[in-house]
Structures are given as structure tokens and as C-alpha cells.
Coordinates of C-alpha atoms in Angstrom, one line a residue:
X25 CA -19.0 -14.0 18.9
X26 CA -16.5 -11.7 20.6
X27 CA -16.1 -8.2 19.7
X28 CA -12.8 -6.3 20.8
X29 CA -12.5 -2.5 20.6
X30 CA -8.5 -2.5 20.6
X31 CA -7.5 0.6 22.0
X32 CA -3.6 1.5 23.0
X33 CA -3.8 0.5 26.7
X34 CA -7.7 -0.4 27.7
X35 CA -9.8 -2.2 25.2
X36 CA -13.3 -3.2 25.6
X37 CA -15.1 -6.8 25.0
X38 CA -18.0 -7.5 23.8
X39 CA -19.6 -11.1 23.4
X40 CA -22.8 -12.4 21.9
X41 CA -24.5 -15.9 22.0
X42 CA -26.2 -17.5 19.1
X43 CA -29.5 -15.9 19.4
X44 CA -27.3 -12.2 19.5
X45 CA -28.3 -11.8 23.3
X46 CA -25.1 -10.0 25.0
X47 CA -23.6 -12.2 27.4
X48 CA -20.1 -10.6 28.8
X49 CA -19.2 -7.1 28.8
X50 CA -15.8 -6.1 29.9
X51 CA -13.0 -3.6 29.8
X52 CA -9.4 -4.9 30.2
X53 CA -5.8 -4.4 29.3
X54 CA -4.2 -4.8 26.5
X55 CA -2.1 -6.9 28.2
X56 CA -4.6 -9.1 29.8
X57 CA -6.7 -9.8 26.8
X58 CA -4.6 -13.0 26.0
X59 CA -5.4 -14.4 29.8
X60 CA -9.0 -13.7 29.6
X61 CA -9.8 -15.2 26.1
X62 CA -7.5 -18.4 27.3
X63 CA -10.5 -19.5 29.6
X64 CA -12.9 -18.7 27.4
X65 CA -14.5 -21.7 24.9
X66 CA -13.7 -21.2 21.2
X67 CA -15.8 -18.9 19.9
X68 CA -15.1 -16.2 16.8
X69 CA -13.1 -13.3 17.5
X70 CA -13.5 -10.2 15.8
X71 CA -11.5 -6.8 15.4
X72 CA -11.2 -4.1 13.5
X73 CA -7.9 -4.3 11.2
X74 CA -6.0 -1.6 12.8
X75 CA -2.5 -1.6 14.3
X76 CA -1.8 -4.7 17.2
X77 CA -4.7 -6.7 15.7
X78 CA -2.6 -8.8 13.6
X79 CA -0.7 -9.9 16.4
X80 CA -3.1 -10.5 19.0
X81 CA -4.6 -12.3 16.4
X82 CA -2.3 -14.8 15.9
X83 CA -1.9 -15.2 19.6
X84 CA -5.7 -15.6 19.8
X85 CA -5.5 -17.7 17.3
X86 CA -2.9 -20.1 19.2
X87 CA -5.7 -20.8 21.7
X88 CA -8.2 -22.3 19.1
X89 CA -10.2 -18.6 18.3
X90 CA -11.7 -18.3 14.9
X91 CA -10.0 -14.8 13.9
X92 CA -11.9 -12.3 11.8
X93 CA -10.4 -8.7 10.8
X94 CA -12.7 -6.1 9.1
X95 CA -12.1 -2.4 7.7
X96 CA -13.2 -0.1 9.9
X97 CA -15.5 1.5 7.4
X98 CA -17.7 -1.6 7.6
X99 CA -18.1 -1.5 11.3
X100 CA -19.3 2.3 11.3
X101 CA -23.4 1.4 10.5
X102 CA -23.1 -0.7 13.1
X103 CA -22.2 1.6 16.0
X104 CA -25.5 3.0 17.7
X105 CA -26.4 6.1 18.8
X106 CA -24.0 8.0 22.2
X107 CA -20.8 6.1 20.8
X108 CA -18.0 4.7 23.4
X109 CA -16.0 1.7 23.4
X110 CA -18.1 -0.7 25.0
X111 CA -20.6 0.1 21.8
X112 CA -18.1 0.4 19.3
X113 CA -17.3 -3.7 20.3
X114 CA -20.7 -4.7 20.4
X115 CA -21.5 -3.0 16.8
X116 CA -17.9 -5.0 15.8
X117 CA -19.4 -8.7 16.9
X118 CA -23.0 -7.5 15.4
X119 CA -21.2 -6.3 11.6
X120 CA -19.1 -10.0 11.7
X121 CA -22.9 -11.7 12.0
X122 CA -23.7 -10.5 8.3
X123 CA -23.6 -13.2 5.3
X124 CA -21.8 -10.3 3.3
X125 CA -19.8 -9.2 5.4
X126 CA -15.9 -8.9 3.8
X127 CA -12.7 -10.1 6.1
X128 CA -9.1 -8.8 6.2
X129 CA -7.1 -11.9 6.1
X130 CA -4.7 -12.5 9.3
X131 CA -1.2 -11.6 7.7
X132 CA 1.7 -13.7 8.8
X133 CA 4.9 -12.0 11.3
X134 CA 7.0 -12.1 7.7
X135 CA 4.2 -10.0 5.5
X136 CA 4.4 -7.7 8.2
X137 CA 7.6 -7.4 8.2
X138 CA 8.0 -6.7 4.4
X139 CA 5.1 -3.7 5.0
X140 CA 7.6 -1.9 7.8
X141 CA 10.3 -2.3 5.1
X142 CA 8.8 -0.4 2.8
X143 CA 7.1 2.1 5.2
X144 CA 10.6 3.1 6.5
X145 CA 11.8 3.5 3.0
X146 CA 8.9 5.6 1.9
X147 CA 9.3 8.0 4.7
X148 CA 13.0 8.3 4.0
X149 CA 12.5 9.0 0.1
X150 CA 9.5 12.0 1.9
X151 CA 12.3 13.2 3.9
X152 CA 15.1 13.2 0.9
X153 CA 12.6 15.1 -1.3
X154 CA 11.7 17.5 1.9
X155 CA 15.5 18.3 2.1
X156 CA 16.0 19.3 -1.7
X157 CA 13.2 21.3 -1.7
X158 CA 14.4 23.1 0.7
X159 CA 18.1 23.3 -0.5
X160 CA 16.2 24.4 -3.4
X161 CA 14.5 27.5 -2.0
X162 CA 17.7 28.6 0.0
X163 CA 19.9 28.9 -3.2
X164 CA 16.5 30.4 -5.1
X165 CA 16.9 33.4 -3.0
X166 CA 20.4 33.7 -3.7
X167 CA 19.4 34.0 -7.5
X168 CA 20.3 30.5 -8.8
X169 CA 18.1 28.2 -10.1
X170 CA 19.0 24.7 -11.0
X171 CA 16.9 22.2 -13.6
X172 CA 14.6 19.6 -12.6
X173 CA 15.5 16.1 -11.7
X174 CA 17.4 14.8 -9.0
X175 CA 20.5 13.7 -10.3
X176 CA 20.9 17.3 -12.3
X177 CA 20.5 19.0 -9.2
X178 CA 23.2 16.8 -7.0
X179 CA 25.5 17.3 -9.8
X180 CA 24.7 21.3 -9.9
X181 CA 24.9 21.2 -6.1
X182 CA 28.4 19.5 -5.9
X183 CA 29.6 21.9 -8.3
X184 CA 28.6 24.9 -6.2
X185 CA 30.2 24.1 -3.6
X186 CA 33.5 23.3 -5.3
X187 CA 33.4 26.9 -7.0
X188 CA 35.4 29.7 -5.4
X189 CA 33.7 31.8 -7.9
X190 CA 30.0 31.2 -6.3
X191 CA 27.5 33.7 -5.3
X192 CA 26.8 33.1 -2.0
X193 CA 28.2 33.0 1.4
X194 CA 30.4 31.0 3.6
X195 CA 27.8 30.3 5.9
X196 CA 25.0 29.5 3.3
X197 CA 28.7 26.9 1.6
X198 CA 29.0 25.3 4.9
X199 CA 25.2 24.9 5.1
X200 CA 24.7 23.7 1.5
X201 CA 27.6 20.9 2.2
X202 CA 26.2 20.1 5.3
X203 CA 22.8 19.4 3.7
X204 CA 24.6 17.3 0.6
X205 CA 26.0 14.7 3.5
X206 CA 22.5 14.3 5.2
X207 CA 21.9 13.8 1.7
X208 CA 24.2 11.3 0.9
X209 CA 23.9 9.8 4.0
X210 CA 19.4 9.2 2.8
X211 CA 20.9 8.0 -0.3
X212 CA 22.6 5.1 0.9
X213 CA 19.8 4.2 3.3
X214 CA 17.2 4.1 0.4
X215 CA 20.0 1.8 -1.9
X216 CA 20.5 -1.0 1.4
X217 CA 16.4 -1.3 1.3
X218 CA 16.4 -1.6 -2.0
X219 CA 19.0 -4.2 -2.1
X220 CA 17.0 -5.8 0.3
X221 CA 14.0 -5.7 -1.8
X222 CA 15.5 -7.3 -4.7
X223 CA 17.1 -10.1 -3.1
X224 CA 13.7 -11.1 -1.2
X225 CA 12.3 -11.0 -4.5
X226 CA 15.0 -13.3 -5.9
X227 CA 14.1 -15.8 -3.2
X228 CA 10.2 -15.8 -3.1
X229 CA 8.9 -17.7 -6.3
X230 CA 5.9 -16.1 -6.4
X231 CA 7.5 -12.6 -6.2
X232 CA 10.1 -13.8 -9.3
X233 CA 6.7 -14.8 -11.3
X234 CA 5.3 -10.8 -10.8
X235 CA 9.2 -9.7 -11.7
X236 CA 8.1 -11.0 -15.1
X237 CA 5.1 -9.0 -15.8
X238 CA 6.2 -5.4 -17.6
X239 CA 5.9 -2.5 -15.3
X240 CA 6.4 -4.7 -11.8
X241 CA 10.0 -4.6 -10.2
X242 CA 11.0 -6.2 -7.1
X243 CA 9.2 -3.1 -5.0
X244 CA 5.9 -3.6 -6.8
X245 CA 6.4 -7.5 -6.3
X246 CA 7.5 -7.3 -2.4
X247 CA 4.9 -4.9 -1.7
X248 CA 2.2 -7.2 -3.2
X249 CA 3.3 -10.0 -1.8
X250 CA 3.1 -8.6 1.5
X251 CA -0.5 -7.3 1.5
X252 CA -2.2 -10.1 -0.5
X253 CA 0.5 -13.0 0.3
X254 CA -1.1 -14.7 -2.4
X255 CA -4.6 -13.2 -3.4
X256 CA -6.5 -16.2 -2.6
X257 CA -8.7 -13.0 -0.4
X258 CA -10.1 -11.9 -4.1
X259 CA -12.3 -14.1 -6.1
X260 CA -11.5 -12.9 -9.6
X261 CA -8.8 -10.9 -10.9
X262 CA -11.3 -7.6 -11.4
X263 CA -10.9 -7.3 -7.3
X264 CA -8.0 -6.6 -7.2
X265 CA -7.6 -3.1 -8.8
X266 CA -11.1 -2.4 -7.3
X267 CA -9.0 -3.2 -3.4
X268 CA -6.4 -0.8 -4.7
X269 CA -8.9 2.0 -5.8
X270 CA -8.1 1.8 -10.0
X271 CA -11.7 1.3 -11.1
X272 CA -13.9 4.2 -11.1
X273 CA -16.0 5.4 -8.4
X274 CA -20.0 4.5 -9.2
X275 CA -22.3 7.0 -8.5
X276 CA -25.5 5.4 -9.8
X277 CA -29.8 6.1 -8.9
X278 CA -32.2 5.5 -10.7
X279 CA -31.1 3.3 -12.9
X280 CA -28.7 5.8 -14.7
X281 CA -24.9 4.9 -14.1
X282 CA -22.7 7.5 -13.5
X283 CA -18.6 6.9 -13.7
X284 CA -16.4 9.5 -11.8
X285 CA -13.0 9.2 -11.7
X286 CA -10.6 6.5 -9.8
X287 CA -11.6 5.8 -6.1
X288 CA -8.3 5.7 -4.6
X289 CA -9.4 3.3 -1.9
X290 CA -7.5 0.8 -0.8
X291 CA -3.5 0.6 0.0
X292 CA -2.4 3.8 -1.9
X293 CA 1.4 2.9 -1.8
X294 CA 1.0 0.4 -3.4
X295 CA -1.3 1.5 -5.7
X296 CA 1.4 4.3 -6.8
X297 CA 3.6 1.7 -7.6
X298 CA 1.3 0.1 -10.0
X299 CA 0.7 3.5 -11.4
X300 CA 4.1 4.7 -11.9
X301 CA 5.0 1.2 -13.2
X302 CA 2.6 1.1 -15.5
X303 CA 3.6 4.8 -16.6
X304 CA 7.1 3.6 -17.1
X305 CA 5.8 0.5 -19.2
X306 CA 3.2 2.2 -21.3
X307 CA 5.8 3.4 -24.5
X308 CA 7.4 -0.1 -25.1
X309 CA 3.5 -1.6 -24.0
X310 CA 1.8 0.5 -27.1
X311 CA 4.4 -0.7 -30.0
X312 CA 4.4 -4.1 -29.3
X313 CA 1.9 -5.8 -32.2
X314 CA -0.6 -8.0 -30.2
X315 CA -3.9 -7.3 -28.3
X316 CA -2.2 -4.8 -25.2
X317 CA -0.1 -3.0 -27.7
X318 CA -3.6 -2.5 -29.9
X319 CA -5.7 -2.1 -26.7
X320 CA -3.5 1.0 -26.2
X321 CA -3.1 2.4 -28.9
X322 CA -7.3 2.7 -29.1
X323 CA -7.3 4.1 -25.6
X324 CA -4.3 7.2 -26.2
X325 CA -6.3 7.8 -29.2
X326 CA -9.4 8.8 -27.7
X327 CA -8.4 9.6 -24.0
X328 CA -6.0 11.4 -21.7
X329 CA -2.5 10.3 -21.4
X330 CA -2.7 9.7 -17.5
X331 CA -6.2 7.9 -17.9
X332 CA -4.4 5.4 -20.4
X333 CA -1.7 4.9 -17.4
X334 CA -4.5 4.0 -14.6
X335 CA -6.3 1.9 -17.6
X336 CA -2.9 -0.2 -18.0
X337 CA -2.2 0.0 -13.9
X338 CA -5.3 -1.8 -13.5
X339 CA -4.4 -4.9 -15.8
X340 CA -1.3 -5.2 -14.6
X341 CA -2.9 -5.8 -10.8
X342 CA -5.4 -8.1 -12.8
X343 CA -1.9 -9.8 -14.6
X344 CA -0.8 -9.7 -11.0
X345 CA -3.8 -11.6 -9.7
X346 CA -3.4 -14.3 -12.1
X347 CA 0.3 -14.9 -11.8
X348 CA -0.1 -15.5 -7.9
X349 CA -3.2 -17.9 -8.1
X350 CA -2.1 -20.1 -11.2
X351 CA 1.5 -19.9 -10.3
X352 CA 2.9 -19.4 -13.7
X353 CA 4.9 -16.6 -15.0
X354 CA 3.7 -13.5 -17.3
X355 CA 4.3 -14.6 -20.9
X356 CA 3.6 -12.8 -23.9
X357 CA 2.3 -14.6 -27.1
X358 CA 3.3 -12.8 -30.2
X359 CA 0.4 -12.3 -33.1
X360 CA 2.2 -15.2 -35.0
X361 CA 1.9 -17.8 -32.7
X362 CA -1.4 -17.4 -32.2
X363 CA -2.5 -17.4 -35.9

């Protein structure tokens, strides 16, 4: 068993027999690491699943390693008193020795790829809502307010600038048109990814079977597809929304259970896009005459509106689980057919 601390440029190595006696102990390059585990026998390799470890896992992997990836969280316990990096590897080969102990699957160059995609987007939608905020508060101090909503405010904002009539200065015009084309110019960034999203979904079957479920686009399906591949890492569908923190947090001694509320672990982008799919699902969801439609209706009669939403977010990864494993598409049975 070898345990690697990764670290940017000097990571430390770890490695333990059979009988969990420690046996090599040495810092070395990121670099290097490759070199050094080439003339080593195969043994089980084990890393925390930060950023690199994918990749020097499949290279590791190339040479005949066994490659294991674990949350960080796990490895914590595990680290002894006076931590450094030398412990922090031995306590990753000791936590990978435990029958319980849960894996991160390796994820292939393409899932990875897919992941960046969507980070870049989500960073430029952050920056395009940064920028109309602030437009925002510059014309607020100039006494105009504008309604909510994107689009409402882009129109108002074109308009403003267009008006010879408007209240505010040539300097604050040439700023507010300035900001509209860095605008613009976000817009059409954001439209090519998502272009890109819907055609990847268009030509992955398995991302075209989670297009069917209601409340999963081609985001949702991309996005899933590229941190599960195809959730063969879950043994039953219930995993799933417990990975992407929808289940409530247990907080349970002596016997008496206590439910908080959701425990937003897991990947939280994606768990946003289950939420705010399910939110845009939920009205047509609760007409429809079958066991969902009744199912919700129960739950917005006796609970919040936004607990209903995480309720139906939660099937839907469950819906999502099963689509991917059985490799058949959503399909909804109306009451009549199954009378």
C-alpha cells in the first residue's frame, strides 16, 4: 500500500507492507513520482481526490498500480498527532486498509474535460451577475431604479443610453455603454458553452436518456455525466441525492432520531442544477394525475414550497440513477394504463 501526499511541487510517499509495518518513506517531485513508482512492484496506490490526482492516476495506472481516490474528509482520523506531509501519507495508505472505506472513482481525461466546461461557464455567469449589480448600484445613485430580471434590465439599460432626455452624465453614458458591451460580449460566451452542452448531450446516449426525465436539460445531463460517468459508484438510487447533499442531515443519540435540514454535501453545482430543475418542473409535475402529481400535491399541502422543490430534486437524482444503470429512457405511465 502506497500513500501519496500530492502537494503542488514536493509530495511525500508513504508505503506499507501487508502486516502495516512502514517500509519506504520518501519525499519527491511531482515530477518524479511517475519514475519512482515505475520500479516499484504493483502494489495499491492511494491519494486523496484533489486536483492532479486524476491524472497521475491514470498514469500510475499505466504501469499496472491499483488506483484508489478518497475524500479528504475520510483521511482526516487518520492523521496522528504533530501533522506534516510525511504523516498526512502514512494516515492516507492506513484510511485505504479499512473494509468500509468509500473510493472516488478514477474519472476519464473526457469527464474532466466536461467538469472545466462547466466550471468556466459558472464563473462567467458569477461575473455577468457581478457586472449588473454593479451597473445596478451606479444608476441607483443617480435616482433610477429598474425592475428585476435580467432581460428587463438590458432592455431598460439600452434604452438609457439611447435617451438624450436621461438623467445622468456623459461620463456615467460612456461608462454604462461601456459596461453593456463587456456585457454582451459575457452573453455570447455563456450561449457558445451552452451550445456546446447541448450538442454533447445530443451525442452521448446516456446523457439523451436523462434529457428525458422532466426538470434535467442538457446542463443537468452533461454535468452528471461527467461526475458519475455512469453511477455504477452508488449501489442504489437513494445514494445518489445523499452524494449531492438532498437528504437531511441525521443528528441522532440515544436512540432518538433527529432530522435537520438538507446536508449540502457533495458537488453543490450540480446539486443547484437539480434544484432549480426541479423548481422549474414542480407546476406542470403537481397537475399531472398519477402517483408524482399526487405525491406532490400531499407534500405543498402540508410543507414549505422550497422543501417540496428539494423533495422532488432528490427523485429526480434517484430517476437519474436509474436511467444510467438500466439504460432506458424516463417514461411516464398515465393512471389508465396502469388500471
Amino acid at each position: 500500500m502506497l500513500g501519496i501526499d500530492l502537494g503542488k511541487n514536493s509530495c511525500s510517499l508513504v508505503g506499507f507492507d501487508t502486516a502495516g509495518a512502514v517500509v519506504l518513506r520518501r519525499r519527491a517531485r511531482r515530477e518524479t513520482i511517475v519514475g519512482l513508482t515505475a520500479k516499484l512492484p504493483a502494489c495499491v496506490v492511494v491519494m486523496e481526490a484533489c486536483c492532479g490526482a486524476h491524472h497521475l492516476g491514470r498514469l500510475l495506472a499505466a504501469q499496472g498500480h491499483s488506483i484508489r481516490l478518497m475524500s479528504p474528509e475520510y483521511v482526516r482520523p487518520y492523521v496522528k498527532a504533530q501533522k506534516n506531509d510525511d504523516r498526512d501519507a502514512g494516515a492516507i495508505a492506513e484510511a485505504a486498509t479499512r473494509p468500509t472505506m468509500r473510493f472516488v472513482p478514477l474519472k476519464a481525461q473526457e469527464q474532466l474535460d466536461m467538469q472545466s466546461l462547466h466550471r468556466v461557464r459558472s464563473r462567467l455567469v458569477g461575473m455577468r451577475t457581478m457586472l449588473m449589480n454593479q451597473l445596478r448600484a451606479i444608476l441607483l445613485e443617480r435616482g433610477l431604479v429598474f425592475p428585476q430580471g435580467r432581460r428587463k434590465f438590458e432592455t431598460a439599460a439600452g434604452i438609457l443610453v439611447t435617451d438624450p432626455e436621461a438623467r445622468i452624465g456623459a461620463h456615467i453614458q460612456a461608462l454604462v455603454v461601456d459596461i453593456r458591451e463587456e456585457w454582451a460580449n459575457l452573453d455570447s460566451r455563456i450561449e457558445a458553452l451552452d451550445r456546446e452542452f447541448v450538442a454533447h448531450a445530443r451525442a452521448d446516449d446516456a446523457a439523451r436518456r436523462l434529457v428525458s426525465i422532466p426538470g434535467v436539460g442538457p446542463m443537468t445531463a452533461t454535468a452528471l455525466r461527467a461526475a458519475v460517468d455512469d453511477g455504477s459508484a452508488f449501489a442504489s438510487a437513494r445514494d445518489l441525492p445523499a452524494w449531492l447533499g438532498l437528504v437531511p442531515r441525521q443528528h441522532t443519540t440515544g436512540g432518538k432520531p433527529k432530522l435537520l435540514g438538507i446536508s449540502k454535501r457533495g458537488n453543490a453545482y450540480l446539486r443547484g442544477l437539480f434544484i432549480h430543475g426541479a423548481r422549474a418542473a414542480l407546476a406542470s409535475l403537481s397537475k399531472v394525475e398519477d402517483g408524482t402529481g399526487r405525491w406532490l400535491r400531499g407534500l405543498l399541502a402540508r410543507a414549505h414550497y422550497n422543501v417540496v422543490v428539494v423533495a422532488l430534486a432528490a427523485k429526480l437524482a434517484r430517476i437519474a440513477w436509474a436511467t444510467l444503470r438500466k439504460g432506458v429512457s424516463f417514461e411516464r405511465w398515465p393512471e389508465s394504463a396502469l388500471a
